[in-house]
PDB file of C-alpha atoms in Angstrom:
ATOM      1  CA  UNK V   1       0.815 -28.835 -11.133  1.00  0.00           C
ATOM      2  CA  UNK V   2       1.340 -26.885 -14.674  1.00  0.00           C
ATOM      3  CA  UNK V   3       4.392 -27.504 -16.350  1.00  0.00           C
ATOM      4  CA  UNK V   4       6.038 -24.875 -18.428  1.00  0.00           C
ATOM      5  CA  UNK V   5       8.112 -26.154 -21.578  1.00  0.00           C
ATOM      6  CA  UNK V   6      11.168 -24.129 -23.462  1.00  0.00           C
ATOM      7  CA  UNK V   7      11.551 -25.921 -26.123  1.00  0.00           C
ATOM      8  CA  UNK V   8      15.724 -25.565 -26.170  1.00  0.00           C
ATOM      9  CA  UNK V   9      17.498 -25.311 -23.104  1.00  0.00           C
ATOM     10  CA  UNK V  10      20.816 -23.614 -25.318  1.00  0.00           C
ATOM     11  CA  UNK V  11      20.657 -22.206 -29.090  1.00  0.00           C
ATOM     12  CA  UNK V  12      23.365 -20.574 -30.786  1.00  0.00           C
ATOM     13  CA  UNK V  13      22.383 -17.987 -33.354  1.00  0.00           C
ATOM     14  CA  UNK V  14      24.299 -15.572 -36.068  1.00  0.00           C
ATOM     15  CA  UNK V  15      23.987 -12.062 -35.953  1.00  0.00           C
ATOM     16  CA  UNK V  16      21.051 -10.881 -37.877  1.00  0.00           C
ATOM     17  CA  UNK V  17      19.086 -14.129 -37.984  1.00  0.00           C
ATOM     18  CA  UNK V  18      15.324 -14.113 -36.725  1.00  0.00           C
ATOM     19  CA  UNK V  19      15.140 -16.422 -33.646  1.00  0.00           C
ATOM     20  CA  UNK V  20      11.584 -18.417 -32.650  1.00  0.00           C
ATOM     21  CA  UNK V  21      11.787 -19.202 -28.976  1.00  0.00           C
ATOM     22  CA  UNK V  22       8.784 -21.398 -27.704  1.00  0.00           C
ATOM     23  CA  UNK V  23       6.855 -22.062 -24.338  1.00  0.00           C
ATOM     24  CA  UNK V  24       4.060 -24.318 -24.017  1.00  0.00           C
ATOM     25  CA  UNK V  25       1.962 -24.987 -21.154  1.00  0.00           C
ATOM     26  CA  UNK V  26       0.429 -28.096 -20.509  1.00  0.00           C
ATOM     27  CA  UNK V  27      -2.989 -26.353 -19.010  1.00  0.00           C
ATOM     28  CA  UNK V  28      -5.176 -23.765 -19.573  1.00  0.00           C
ATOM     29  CA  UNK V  29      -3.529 -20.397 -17.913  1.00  0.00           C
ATOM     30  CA  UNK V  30      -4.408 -17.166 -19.436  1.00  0.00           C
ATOM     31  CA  UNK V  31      -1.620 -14.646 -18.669  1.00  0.00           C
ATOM     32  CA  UNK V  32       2.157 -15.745 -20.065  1.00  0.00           C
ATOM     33  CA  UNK V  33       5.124 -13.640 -19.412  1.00  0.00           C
ATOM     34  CA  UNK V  34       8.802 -13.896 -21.325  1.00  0.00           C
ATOM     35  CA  UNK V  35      11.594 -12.390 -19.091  1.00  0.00           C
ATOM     36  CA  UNK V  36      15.075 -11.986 -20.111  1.00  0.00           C
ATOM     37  CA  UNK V  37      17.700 -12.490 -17.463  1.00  0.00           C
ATOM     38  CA  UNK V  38      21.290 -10.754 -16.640  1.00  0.00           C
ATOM     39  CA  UNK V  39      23.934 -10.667 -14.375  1.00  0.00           C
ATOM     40  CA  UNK V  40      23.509  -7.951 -12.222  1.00  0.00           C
ATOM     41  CA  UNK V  41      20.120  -6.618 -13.655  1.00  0.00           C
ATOM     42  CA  UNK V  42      17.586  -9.715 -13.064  1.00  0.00           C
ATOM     43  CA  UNK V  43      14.891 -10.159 -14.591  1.00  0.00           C
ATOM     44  CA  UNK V  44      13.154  -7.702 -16.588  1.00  0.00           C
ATOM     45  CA  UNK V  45       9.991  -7.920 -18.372  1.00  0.00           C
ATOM     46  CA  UNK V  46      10.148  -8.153 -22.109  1.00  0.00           C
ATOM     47  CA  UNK V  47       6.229  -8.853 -22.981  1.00  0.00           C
ATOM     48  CA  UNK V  48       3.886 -10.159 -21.768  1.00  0.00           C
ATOM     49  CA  UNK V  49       0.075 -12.286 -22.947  1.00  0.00           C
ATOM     50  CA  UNK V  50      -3.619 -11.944 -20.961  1.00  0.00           C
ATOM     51  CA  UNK V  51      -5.015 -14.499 -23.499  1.00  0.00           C
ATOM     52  CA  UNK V  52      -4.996 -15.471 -27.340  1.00  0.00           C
ATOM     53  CA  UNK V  53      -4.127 -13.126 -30.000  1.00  0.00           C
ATOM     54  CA  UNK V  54      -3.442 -10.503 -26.928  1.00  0.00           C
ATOM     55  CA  UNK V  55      -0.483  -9.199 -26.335  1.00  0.00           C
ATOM     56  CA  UNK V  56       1.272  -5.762 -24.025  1.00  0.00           C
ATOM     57  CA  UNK V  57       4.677  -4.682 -23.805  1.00  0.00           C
ATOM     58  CA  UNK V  58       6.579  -5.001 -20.862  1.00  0.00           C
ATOM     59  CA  UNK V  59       9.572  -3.187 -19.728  1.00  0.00           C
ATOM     60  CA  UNK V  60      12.005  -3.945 -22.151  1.00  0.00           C
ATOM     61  CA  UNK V  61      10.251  -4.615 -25.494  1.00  0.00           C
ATOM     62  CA  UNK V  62      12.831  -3.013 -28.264  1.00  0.00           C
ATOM     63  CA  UNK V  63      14.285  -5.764 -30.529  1.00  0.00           C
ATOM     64  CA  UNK V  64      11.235  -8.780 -29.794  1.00  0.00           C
ATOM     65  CA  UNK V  65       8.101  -9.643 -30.645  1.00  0.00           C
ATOM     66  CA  UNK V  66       5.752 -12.311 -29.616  1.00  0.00           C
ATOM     67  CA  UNK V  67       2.791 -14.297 -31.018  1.00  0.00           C
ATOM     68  CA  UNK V  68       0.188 -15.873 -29.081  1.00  0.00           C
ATOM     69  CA  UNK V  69      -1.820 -18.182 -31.533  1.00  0.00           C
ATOM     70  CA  UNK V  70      -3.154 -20.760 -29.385  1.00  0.00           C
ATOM     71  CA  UNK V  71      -3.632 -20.631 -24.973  1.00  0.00           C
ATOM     72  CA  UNK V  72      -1.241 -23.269 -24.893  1.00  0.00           C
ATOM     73  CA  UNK V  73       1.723 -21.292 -26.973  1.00  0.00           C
ATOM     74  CA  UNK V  74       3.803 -18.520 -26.273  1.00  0.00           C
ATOM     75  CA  UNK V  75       6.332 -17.379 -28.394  1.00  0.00           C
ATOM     76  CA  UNK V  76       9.239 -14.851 -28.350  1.00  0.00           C
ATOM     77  CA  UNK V  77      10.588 -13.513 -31.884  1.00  0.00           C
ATOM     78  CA  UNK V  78      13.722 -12.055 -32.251  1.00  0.00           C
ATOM     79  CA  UNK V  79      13.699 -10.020 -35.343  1.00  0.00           C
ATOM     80  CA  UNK V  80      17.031  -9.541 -36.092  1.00  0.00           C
ATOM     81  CA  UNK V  81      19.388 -11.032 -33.023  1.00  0.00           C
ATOM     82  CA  UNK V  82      22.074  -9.144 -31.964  1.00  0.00           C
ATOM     83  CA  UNK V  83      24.528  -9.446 -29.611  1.00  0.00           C
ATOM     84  CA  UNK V  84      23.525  -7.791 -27.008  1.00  0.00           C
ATOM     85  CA  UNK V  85      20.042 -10.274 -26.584  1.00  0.00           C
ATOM     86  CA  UNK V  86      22.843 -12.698 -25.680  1.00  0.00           C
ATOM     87  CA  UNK V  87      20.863 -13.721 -22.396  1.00  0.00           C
ATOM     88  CA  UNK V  88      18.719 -16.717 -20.312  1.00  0.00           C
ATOM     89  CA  UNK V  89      15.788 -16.251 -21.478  1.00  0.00           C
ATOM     90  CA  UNK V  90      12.626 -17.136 -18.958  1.00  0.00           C
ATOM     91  CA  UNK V  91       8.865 -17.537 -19.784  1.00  0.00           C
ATOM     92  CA  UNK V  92       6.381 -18.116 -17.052  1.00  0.00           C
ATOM     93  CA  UNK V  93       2.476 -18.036 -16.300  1.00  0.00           C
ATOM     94  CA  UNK V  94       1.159 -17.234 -13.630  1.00  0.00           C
ATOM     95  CA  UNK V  95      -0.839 -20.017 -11.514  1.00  0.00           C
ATOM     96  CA  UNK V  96      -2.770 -18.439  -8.604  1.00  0.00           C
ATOM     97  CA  UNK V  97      -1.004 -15.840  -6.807  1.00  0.00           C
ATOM     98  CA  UNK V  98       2.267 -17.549  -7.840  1.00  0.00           C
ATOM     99  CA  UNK V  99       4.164 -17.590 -11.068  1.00  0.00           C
ATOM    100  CA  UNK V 100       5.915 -20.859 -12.700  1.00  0.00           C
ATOM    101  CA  UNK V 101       8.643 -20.450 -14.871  1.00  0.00           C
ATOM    102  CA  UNK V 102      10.355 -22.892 -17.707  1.00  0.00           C
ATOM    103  CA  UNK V 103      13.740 -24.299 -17.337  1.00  0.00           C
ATOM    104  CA  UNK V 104      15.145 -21.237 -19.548  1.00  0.00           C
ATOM    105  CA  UNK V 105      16.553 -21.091 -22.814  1.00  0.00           C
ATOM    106  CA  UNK V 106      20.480 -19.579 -22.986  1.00  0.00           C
ATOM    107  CA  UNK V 107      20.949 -17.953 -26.349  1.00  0.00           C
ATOM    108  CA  UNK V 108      24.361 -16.756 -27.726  1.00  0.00           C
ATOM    109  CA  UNK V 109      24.361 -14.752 -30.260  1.00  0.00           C
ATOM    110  CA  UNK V 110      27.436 -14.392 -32.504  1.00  0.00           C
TER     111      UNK V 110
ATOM    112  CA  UNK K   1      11.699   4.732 -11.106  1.00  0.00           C
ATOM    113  CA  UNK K   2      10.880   1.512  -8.964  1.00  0.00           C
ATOM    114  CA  UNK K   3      13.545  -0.030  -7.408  1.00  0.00           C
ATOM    115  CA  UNK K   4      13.822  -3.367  -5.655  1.00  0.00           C
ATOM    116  CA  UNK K   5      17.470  -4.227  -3.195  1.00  0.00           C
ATOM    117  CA  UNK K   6      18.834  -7.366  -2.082  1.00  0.00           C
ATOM    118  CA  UNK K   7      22.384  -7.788  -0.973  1.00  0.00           C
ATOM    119  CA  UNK K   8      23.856  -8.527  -4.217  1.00  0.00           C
ATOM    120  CA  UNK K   9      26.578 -10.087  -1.678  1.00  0.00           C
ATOM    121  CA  UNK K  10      26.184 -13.607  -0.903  1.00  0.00           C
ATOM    122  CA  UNK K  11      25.304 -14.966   2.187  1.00  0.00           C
ATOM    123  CA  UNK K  12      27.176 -17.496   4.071  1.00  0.00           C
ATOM    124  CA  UNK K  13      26.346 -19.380   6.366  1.00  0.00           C
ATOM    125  CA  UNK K  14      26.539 -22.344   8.785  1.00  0.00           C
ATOM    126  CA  UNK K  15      24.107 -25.321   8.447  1.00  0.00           C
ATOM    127  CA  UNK K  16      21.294 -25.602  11.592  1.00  0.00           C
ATOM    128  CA  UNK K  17      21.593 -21.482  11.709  1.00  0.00           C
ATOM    129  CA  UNK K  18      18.867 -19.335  10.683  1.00  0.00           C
ATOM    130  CA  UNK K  19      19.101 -17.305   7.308  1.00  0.00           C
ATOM    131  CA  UNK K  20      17.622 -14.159   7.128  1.00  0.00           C
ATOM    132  CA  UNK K  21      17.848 -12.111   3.615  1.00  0.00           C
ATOM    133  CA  UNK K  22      16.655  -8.277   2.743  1.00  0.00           C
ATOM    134  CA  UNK K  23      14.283  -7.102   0.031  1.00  0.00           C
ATOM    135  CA  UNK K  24      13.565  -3.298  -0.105  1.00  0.00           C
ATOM    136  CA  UNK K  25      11.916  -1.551  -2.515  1.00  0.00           C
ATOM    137  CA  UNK K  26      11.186   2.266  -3.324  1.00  0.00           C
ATOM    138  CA  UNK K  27       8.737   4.085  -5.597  1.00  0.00           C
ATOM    139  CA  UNK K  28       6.379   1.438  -5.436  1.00  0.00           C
ATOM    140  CA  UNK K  29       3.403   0.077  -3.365  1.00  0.00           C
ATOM    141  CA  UNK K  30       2.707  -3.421  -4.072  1.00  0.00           C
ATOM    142  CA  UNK K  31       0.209  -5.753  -3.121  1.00  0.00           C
ATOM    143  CA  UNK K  32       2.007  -8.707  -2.973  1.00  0.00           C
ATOM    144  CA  UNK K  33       5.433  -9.006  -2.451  1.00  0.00           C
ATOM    145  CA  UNK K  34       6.926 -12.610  -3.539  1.00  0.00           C
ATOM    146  CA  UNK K  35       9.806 -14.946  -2.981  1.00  0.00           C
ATOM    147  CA  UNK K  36      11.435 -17.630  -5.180  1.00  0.00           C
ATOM    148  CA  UNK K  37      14.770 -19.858  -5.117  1.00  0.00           C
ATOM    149  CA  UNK K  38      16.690 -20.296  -8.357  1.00  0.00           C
ATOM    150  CA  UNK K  39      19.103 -22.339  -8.800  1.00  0.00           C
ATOM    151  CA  UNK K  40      21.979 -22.225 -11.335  1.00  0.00           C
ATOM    152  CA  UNK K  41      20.659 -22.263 -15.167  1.00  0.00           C
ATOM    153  CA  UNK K  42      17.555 -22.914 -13.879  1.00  0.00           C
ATOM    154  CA  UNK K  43      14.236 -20.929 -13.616  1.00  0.00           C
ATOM    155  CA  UNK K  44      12.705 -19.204 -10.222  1.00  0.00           C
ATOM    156  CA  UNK K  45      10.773 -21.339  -8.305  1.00  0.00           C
ATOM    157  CA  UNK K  46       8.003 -20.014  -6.285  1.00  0.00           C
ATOM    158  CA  UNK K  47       8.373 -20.225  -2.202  1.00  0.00           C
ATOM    159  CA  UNK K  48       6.036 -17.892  -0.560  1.00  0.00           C
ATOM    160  CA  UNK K  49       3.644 -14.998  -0.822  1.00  0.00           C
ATOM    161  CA  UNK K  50       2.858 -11.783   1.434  1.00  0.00           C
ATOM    162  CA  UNK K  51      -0.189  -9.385   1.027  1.00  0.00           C
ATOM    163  CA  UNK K  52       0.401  -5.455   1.702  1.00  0.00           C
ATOM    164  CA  UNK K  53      -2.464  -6.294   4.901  1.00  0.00           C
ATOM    165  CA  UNK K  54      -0.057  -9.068   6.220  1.00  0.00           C
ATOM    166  CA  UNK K  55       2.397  -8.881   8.487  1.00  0.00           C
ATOM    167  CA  UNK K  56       4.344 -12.800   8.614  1.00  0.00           C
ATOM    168  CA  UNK K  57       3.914 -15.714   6.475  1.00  0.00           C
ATOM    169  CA  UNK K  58       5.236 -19.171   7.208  1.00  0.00           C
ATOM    170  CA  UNK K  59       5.509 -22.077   5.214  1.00  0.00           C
ATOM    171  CA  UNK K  60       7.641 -25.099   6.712  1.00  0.00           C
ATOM    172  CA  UNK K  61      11.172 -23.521   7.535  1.00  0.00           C
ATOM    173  CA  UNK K  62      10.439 -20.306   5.781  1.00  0.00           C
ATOM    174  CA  UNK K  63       8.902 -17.247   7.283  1.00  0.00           C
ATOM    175  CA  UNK K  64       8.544 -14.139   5.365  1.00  0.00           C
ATOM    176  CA  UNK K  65       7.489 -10.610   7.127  1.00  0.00           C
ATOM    177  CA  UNK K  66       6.392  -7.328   5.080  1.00  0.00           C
ATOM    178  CA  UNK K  67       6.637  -4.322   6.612  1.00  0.00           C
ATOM    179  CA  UNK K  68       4.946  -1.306   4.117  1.00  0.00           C
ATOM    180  CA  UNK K  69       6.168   1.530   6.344  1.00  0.00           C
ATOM    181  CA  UNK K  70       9.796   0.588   6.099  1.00  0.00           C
ATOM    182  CA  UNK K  71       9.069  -0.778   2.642  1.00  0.00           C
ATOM    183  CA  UNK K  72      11.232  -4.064   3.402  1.00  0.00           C
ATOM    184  CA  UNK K  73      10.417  -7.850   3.313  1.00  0.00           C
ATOM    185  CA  UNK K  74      12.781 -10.159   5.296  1.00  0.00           C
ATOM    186  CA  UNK K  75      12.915 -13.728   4.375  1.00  0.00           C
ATOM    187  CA  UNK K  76      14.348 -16.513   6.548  1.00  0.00           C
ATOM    188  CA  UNK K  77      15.191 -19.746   6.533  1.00  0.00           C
ATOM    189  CA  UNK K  78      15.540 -21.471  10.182  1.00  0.00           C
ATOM    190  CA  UNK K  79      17.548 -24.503  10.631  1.00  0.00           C
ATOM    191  CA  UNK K  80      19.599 -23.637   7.807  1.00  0.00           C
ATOM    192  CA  UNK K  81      20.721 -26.974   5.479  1.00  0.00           C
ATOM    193  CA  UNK K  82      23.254 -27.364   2.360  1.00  0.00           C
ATOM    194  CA  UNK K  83      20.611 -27.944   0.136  1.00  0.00           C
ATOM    195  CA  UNK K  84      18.964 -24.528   0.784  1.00  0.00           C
ATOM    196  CA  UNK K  85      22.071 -23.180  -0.875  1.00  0.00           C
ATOM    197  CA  UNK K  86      20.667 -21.567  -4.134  1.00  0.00           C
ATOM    198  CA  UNK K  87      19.667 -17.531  -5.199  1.00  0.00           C
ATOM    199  CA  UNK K  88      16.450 -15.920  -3.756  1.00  0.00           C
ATOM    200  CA  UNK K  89      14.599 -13.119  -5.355  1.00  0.00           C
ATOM    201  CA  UNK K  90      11.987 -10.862  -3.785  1.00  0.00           C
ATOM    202  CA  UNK K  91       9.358 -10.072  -6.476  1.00  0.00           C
ATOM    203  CA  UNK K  92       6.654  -7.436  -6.161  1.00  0.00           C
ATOM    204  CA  UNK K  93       3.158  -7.053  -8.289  1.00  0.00           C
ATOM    205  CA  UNK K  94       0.728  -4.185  -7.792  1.00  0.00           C
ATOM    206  CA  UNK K  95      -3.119  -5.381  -7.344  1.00  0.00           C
ATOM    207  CA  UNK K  96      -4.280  -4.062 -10.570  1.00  0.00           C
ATOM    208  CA  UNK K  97      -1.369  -5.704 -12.512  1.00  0.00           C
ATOM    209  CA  UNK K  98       0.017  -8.690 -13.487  1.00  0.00           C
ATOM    210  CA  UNK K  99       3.313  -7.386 -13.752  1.00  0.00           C
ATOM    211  CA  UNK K 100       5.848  -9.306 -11.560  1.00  0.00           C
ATOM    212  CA  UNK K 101       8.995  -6.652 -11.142  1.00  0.00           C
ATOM    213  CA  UNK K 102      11.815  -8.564  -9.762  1.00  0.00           C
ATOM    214  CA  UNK K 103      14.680  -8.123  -7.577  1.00  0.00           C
ATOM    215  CA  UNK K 104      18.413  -9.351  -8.457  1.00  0.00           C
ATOM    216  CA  UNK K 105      18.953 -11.716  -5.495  1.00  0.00           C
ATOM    217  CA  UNK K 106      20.997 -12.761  -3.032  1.00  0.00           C
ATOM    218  CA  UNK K 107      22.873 -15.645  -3.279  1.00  0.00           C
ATOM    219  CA  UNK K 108      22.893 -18.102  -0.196  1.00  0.00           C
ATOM    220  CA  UNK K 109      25.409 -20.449   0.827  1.00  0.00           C
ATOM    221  CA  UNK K 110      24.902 -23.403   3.595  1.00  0.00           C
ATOM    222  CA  UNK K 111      27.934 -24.857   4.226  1.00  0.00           C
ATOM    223  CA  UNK K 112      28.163 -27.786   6.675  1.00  0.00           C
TER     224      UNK K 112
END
């Protein structure tokens, strides 16, 4: 089975400051997917990765970026974090018809 | 805009019953409709999968059934136990996307 790695499971971050978050997978999957999660609003769809290099928005893009260097590698940028990206933040692939997701990463940003 | 329900109530229930949660959805026709279990500060974990052409799916204790006219999964869980006590979302993806729109869940309790 694929395994998909957040690299923190909590950060704490000042206003302002330009946050890395990182996923790895540990096979070869082709489409990657960061989701940011909320009480009372799920998950929604920040951007999303069909291979290297490639990269679309999803529903909720404003304030991130992401970088897809190598397959293995998905990361989310926060430009400049503000408080309101205080969330769980989720990246998955998806493996057959199913998706796997990390463990999360909870940022606070203060 | 599409819109997925569940009972943003929880469910509770007693352990050997049957569960049975709702997912309904609106402005949307998806090809697959989707179910995970999440657990607290944890990520969704996939449980089952439905085609718009399929009517039930069962997996173990777990039977899922789409129905595309009333636009409504129903996902349950037969002889209920404490450990099935987590959050389930319904997710849906069109066929010519990979775009996995997801409900807010319902949060089940088992209690013994």
């Amino acid at each position: 089975d694929v395994k998909v790695t957040q690299s923190s499971r909590y950060l704490v971050k000042r206003t302002g400051e330009k946050v890395f978050l990182e996923c790895v997978q540990d096979m070869d999957h082709e489409n990657m997917f960061w989701y940011r999660q909320d009480p009372g609003l799920g998950l929604r769809l920040i951007y999303f990765s069909y291979d290297v290099k490639m990269k679309e928005k999803g529903d909720i893009p404003e304030g991130y970026s992401v970088s897809r260097e190598k397959k293995e590698r998905f990361s989310l940028i926060l430009e400049s974090a503000s408080t309101n990206q205080t969330s769980m933040y989720l990246c998955a692939l998806r493996d057959g018809y199913g998706y796997t997701f990390g463990s999360g990463t909870r940022l606070t940003v203060v | 805009s599409q819109k997925i329900e569940q009972n943003s109530e929880a469910l509770n229930i007693q352990e050997g019953k049957t569960a049975t949660l709702t997912c309904n959805y609106t402005n949307y026709s998806p090809a697959y409709l989707q179910w995970y279990r999440q657990d607290p500060g944890r990520g969704p974990v996939f449980l089952l999968l439905i085609r718009e052409n399929e009517k039930e799916k069962r997996k173990e204790r777990l039977k899922v059934t789409f129905d595309t006219t009333l636009k409504q999964s129903l996902f349950h869980i037969t002889a209920s136990q404490p450990a099935d006590s987590a959050t389930y979302l319904c997710a849906l993806r069109g066929g010519d996307t990979d775009k996995l729109i997801f409900g807010t869940g319902t949060r089940l309790q088992v209690f013994p």
